[in-house]
Coordinates of N, CA and C in Angstrom, one line a residue:
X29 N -87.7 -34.7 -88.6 CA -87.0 -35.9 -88.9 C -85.8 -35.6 -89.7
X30 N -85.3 -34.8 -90.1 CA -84.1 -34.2 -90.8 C -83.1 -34.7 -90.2
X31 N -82.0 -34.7 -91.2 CA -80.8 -35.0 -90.8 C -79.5 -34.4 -91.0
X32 N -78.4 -34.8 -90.4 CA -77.7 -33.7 -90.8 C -76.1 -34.6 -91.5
X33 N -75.7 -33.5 -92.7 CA -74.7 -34.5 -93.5 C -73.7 -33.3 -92.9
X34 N -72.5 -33.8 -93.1 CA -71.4 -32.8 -92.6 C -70.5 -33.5 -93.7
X35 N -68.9 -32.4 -94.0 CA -68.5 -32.0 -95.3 C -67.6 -33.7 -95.4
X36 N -67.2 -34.3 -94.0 CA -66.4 -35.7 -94.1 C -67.8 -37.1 -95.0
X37 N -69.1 -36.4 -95.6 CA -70.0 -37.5 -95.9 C -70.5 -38.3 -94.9
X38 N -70.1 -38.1 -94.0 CA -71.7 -38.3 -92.7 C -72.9 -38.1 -93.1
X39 N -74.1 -38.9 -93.0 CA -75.3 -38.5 -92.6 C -75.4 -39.5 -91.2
X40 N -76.2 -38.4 -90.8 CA -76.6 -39.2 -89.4 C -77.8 -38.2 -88.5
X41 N -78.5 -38.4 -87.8 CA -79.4 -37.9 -86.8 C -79.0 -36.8 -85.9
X42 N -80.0 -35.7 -86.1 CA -79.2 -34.8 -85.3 C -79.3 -35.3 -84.0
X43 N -78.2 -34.9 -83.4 CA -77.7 -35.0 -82.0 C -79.2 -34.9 -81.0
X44 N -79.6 -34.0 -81.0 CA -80.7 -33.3 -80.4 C -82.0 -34.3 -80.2
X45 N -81.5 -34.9 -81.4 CA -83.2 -35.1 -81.9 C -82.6 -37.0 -81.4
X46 N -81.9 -37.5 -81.6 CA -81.7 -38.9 -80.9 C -81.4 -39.0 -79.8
X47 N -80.7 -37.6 -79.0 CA -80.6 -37.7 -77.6 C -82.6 -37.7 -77.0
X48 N -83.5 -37.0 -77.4 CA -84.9 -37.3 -77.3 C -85.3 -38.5 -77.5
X49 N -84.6 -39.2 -78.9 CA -85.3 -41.0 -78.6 C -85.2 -41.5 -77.5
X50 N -83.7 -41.5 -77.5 CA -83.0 -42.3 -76.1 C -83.8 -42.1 -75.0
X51 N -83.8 -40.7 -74.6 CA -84.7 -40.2 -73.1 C -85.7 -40.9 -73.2
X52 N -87.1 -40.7 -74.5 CA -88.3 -41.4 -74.5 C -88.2 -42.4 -74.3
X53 N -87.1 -43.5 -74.7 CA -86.8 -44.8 -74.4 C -86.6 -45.1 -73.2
X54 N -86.0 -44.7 -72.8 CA -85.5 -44.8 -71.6 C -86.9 -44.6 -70.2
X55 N -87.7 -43.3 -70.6 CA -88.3 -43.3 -69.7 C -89.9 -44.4 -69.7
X56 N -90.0 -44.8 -71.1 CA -91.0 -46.0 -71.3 C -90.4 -47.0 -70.4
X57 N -89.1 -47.4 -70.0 CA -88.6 -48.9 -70.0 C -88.5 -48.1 -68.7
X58 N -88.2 -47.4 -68.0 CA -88.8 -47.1 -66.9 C -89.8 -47.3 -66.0
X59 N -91.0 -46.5 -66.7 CA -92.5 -47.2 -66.3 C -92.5 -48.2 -65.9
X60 N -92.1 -49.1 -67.2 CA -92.4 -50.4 -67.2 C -94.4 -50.7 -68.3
X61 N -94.4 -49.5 -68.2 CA -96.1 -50.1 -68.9 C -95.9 -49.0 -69.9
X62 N -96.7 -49.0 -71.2 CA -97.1 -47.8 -72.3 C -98.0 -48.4 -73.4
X63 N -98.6 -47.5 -74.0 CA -99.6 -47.4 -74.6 C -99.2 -48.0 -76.4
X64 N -99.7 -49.1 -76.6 CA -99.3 -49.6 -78.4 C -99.0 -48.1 -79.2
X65 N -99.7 -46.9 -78.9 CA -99.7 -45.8 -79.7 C -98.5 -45.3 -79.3
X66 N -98.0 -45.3 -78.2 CA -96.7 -44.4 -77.5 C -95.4 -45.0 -78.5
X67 N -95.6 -46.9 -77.6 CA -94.4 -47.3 -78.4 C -94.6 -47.4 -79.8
X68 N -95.4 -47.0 -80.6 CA -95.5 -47.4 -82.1 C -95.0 -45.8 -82.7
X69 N -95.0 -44.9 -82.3 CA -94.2 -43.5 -82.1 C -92.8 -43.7 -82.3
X70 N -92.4 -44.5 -81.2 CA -91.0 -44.9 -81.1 C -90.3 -45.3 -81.9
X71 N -90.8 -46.6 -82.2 CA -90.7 -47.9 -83.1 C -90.6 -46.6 -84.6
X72 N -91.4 -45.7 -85.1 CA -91.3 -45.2 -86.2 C -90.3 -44.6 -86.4
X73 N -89.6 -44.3 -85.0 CA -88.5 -42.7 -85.3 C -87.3 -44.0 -85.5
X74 N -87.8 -44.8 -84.2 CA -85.9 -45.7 -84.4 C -85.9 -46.5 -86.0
X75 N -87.3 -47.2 -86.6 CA -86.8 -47.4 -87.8 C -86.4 -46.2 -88.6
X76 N -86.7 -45.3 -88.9 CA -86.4 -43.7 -89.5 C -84.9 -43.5 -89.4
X77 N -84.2 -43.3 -88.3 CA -82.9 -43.2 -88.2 C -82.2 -44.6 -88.6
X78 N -83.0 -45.7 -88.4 CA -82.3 -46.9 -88.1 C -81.8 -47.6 -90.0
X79 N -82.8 -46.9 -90.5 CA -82.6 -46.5 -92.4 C -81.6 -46.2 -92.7
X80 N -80.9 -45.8 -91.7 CA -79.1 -44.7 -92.1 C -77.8 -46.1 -92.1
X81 N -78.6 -47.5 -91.4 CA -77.7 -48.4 -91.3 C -78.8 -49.6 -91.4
X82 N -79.2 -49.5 -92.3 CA -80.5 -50.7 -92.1 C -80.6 -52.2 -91.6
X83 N -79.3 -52.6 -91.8 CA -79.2 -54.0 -90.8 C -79.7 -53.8 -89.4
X84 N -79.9 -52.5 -88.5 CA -80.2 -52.7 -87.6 C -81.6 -52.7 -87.0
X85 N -82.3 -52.7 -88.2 CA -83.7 -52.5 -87.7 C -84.4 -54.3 -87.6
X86 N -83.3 -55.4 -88.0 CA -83.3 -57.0 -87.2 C -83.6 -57.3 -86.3
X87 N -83.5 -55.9 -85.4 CA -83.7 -55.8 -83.7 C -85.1 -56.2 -83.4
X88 N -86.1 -55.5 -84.3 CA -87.7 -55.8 -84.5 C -88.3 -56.6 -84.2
X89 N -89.1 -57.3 -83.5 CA -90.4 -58.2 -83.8 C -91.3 -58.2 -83.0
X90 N -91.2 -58.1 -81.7 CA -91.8 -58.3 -80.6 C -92.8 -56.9 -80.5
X91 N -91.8 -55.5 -80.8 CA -92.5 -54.1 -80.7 C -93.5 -54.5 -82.0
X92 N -93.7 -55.0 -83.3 CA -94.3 -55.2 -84.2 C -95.6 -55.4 -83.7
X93 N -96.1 -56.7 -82.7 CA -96.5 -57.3 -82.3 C -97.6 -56.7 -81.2
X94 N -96.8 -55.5 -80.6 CA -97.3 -55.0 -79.7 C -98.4 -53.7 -79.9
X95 N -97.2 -53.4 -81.1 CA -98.0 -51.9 -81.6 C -99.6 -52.3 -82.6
X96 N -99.6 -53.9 -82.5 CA -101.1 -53.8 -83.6 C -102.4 -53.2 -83.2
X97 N -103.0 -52.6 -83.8 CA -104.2 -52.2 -83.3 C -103.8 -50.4 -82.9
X98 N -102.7 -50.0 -82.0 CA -102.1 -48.9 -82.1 C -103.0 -48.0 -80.9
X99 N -103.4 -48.8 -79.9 CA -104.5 -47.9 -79.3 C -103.8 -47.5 -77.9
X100 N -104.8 -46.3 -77.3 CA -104.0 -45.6 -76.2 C -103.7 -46.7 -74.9
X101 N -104.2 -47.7 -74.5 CA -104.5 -48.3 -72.9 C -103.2 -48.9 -72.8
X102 N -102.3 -47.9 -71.3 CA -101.2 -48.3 -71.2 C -101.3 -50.2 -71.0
X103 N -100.5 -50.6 -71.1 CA -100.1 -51.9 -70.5 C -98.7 -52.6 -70.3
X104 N -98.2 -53.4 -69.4 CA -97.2 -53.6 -68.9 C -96.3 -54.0 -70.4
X105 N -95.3 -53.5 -70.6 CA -94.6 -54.0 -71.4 C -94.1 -55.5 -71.8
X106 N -94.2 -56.2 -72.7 CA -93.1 -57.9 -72.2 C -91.8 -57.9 -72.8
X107 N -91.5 -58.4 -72.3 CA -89.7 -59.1 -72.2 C -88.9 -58.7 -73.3
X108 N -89.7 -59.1 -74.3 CA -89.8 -59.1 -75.5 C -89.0 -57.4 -76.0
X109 N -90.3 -56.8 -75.8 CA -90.6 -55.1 -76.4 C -89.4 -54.7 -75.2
X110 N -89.0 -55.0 -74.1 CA -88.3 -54.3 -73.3 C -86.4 -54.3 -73.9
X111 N -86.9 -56.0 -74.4 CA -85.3 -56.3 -74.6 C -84.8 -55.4 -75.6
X112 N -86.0 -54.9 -77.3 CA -85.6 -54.6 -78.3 C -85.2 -53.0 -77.9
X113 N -86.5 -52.4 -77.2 CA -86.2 -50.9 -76.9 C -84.5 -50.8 -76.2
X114 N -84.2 -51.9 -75.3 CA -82.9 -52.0 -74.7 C -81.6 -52.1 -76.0
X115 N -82.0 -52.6 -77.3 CA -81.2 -52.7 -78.2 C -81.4 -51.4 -78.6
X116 N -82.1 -50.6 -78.9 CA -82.0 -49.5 -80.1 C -81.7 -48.7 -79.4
X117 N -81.7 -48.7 -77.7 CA -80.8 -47.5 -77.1 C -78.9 -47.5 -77.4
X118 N -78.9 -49.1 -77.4 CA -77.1 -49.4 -77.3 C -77.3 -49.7 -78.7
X119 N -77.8 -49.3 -79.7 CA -77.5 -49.5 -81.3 C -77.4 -48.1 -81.5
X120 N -77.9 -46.8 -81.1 CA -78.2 -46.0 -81.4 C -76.8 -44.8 -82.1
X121 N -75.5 -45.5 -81.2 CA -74.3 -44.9 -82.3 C -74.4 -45.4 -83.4
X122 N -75.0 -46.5 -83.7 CA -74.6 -47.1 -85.1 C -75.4 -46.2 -85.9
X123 N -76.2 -45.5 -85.9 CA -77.4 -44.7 -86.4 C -77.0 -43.9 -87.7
X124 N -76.5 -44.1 -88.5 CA -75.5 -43.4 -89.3 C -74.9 -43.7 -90.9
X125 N -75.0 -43.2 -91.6 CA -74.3 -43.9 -92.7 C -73.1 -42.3 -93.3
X126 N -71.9 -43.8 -93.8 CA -70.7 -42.6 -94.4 C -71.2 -43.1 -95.9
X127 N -71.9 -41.6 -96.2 CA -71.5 -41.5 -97.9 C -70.6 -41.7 -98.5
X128 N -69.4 -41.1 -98.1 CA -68.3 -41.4 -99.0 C -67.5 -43.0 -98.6
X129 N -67.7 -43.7 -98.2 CA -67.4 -45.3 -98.3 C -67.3 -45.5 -99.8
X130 N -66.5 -46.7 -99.6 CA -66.2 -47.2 -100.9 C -67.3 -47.6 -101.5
X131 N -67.9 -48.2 -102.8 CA -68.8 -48.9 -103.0 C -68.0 -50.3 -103.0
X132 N -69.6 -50.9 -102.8 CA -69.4 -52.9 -102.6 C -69.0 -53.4 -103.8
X133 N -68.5 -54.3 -103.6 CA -68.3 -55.3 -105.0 C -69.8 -56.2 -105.1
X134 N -70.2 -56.0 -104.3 CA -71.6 -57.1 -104.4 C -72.6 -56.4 -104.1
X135 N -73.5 -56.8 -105.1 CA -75.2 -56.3 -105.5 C -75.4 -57.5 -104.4
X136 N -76.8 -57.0 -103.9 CA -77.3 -58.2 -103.2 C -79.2 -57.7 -103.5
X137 N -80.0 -58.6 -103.6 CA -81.3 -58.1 -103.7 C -81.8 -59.2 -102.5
X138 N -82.6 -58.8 -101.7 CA -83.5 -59.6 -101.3 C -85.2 -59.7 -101.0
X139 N -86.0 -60.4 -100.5 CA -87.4 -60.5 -101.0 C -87.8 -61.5 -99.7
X140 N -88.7 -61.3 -99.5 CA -89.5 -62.3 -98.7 C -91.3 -62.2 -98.8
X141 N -91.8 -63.2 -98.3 CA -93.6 -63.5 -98.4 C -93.8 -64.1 -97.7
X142 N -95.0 -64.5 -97.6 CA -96.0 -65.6 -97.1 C -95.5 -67.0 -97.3
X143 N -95.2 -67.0 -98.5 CA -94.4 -68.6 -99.4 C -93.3 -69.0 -99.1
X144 N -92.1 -67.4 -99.2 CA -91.1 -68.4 -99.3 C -90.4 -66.9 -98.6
X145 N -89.2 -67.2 -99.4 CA -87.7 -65.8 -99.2 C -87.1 -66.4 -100.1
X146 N -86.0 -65.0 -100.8 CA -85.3 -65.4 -101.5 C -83.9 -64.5 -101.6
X147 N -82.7 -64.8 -101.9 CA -81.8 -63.7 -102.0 C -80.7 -64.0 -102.8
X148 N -80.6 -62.9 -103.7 CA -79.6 -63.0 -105.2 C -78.8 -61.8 -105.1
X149 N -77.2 -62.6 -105.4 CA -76.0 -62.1 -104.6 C -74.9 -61.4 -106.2
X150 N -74.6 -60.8 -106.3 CA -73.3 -61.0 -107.3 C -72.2 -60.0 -107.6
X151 N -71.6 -60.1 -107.8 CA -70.3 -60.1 -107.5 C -69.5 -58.9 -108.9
X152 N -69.3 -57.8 -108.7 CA -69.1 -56.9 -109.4 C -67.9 -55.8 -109.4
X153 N -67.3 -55.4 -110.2 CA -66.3 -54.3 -109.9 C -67.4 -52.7 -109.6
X154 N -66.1 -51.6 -108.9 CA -67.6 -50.8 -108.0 C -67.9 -50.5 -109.2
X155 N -67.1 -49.8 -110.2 CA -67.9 -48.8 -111.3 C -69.1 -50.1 -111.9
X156 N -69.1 -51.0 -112.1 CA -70.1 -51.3 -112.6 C -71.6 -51.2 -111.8
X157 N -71.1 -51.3 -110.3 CA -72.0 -51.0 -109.7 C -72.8 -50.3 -109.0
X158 N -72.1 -48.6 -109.4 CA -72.1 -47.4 -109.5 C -72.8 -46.5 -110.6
X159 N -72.5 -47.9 -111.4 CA -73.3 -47.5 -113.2 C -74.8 -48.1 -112.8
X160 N -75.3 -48.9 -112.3 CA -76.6 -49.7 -112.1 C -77.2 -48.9 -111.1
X161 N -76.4 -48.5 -110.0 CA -77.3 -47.5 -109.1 C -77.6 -46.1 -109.8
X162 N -76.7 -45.6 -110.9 CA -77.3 -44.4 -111.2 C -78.7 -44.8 -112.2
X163 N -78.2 -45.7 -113.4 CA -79.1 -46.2 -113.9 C -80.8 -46.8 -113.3
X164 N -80.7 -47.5 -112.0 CA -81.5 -47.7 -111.2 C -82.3 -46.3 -110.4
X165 N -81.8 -45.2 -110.1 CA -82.1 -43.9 -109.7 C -82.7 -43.0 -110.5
X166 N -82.1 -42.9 -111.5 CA -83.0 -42.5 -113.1 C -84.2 -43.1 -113.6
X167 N -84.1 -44.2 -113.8 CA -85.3 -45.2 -114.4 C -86.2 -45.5 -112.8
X168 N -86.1 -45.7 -112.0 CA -86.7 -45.6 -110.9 C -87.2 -46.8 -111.0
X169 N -86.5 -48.0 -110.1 CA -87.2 -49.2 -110.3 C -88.4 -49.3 -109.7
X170 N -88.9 -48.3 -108.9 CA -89.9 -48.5 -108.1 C -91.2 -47.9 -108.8
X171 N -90.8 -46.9 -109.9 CA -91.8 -47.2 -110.7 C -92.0 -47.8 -112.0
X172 N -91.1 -48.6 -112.4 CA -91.4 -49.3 -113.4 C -91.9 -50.8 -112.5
X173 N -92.0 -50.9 -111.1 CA -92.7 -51.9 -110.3 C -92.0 -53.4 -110.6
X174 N -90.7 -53.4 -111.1 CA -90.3 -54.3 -111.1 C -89.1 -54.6 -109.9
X175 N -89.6 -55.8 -109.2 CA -88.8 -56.5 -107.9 C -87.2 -55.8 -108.0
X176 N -86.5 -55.5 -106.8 CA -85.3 -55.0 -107.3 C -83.9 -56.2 -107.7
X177 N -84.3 -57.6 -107.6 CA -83.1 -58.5 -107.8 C -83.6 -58.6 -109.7
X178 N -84.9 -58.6 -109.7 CA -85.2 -58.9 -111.5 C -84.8 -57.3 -112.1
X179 N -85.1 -56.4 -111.5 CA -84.3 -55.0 -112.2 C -82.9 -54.9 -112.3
X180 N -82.0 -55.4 -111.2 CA -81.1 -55.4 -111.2 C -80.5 -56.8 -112.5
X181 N -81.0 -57.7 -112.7 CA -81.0 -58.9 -113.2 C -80.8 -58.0 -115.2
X182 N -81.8 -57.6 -115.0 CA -82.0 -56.5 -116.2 C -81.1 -55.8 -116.4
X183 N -80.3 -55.2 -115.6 CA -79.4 -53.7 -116.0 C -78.1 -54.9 -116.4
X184 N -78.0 -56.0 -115.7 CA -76.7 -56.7 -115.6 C -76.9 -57.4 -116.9
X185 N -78.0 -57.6 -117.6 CA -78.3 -58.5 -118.9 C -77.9 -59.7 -118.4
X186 N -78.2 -60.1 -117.4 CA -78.2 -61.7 -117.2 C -79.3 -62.5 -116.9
X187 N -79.6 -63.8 -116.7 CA -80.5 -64.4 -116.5 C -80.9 -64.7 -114.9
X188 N -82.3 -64.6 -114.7 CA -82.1 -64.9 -113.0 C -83.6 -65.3 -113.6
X189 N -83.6 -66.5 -112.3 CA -84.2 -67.3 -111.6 C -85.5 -66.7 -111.0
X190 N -86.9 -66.5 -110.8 CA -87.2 -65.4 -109.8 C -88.4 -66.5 -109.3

């Protein structure tokens, strides 16, 4: 699952290795029928690359649905799992992230449950928000186990809502 960066700040999927998604995609939606374990294979690589641009893994729900349980007995695909696999083939240039991009002016955190969703937005010059990702990378919000809109909330010393 490696990837490859080149000296312009590309990271992206080797060539090789997403020309093989596509094919496997391609020849599932072919069939027409496959096994929750085949396409849950799938489903793992395209979210994997699909990390490099993460808005695109929205594509989702239907393959979710299919792959439960995860077991071998092919069965006819639905409409559904056909349409999303048809998306991650024609998403599959977007597969990519440029490191060297500017940084955002805007932190964004978001969260969702059972209960509700929530999403806290704000609005920043880059270096400040170049100073909270390194700071955030060092201290590792993920082990200090705090949500990342309240860690971020923290580094900015302001008050949030949670």
């Amino acid at each position: 699952f490696g990837l490859d960066y080149d000296s312009a700040g590309s990271l992206t999927p080797p060539a090789q290795k997403l020309l093989r998604l596509v094919r496997a995609i391609l020849e599932l939606l072919w069939c027409g029928t496959g096994s929750p374990l085949a396409v849950a294979k799938i489903l793992g690589t395209c979210t994997w690359y699909m990390l490099l641009h993460r808005s695109l893994l929205v594509i989702f729900d239907g393959m979710y649905q299919f792959v439960e349980g995860a077991h071998r007995c092919r069965r006819p695909l639905p409409t559904r799992v056909v349409e999303e696999l048809l998306l991650a083939v024609a998403l599959a240039p977007l597969m990519h992230s440029d490191l060297s991009a500017p940084w955002s002016t805007i932190l964004s955190a978001t969260d969702a449950s059972e209960e509700g969703y929530g999403a806290v937005h704000v609005s920043l010059l880059p270096e400040r928000i170049r100073e909270i990702a390194r700071l955030a990378e060092r201290d590792s919000a993920a082990t200090q186990r705090l949500p990342l809109a309240e860690y971020a909330c923290c580094m900015l010393h302001v008050a949030c809502c949670m």
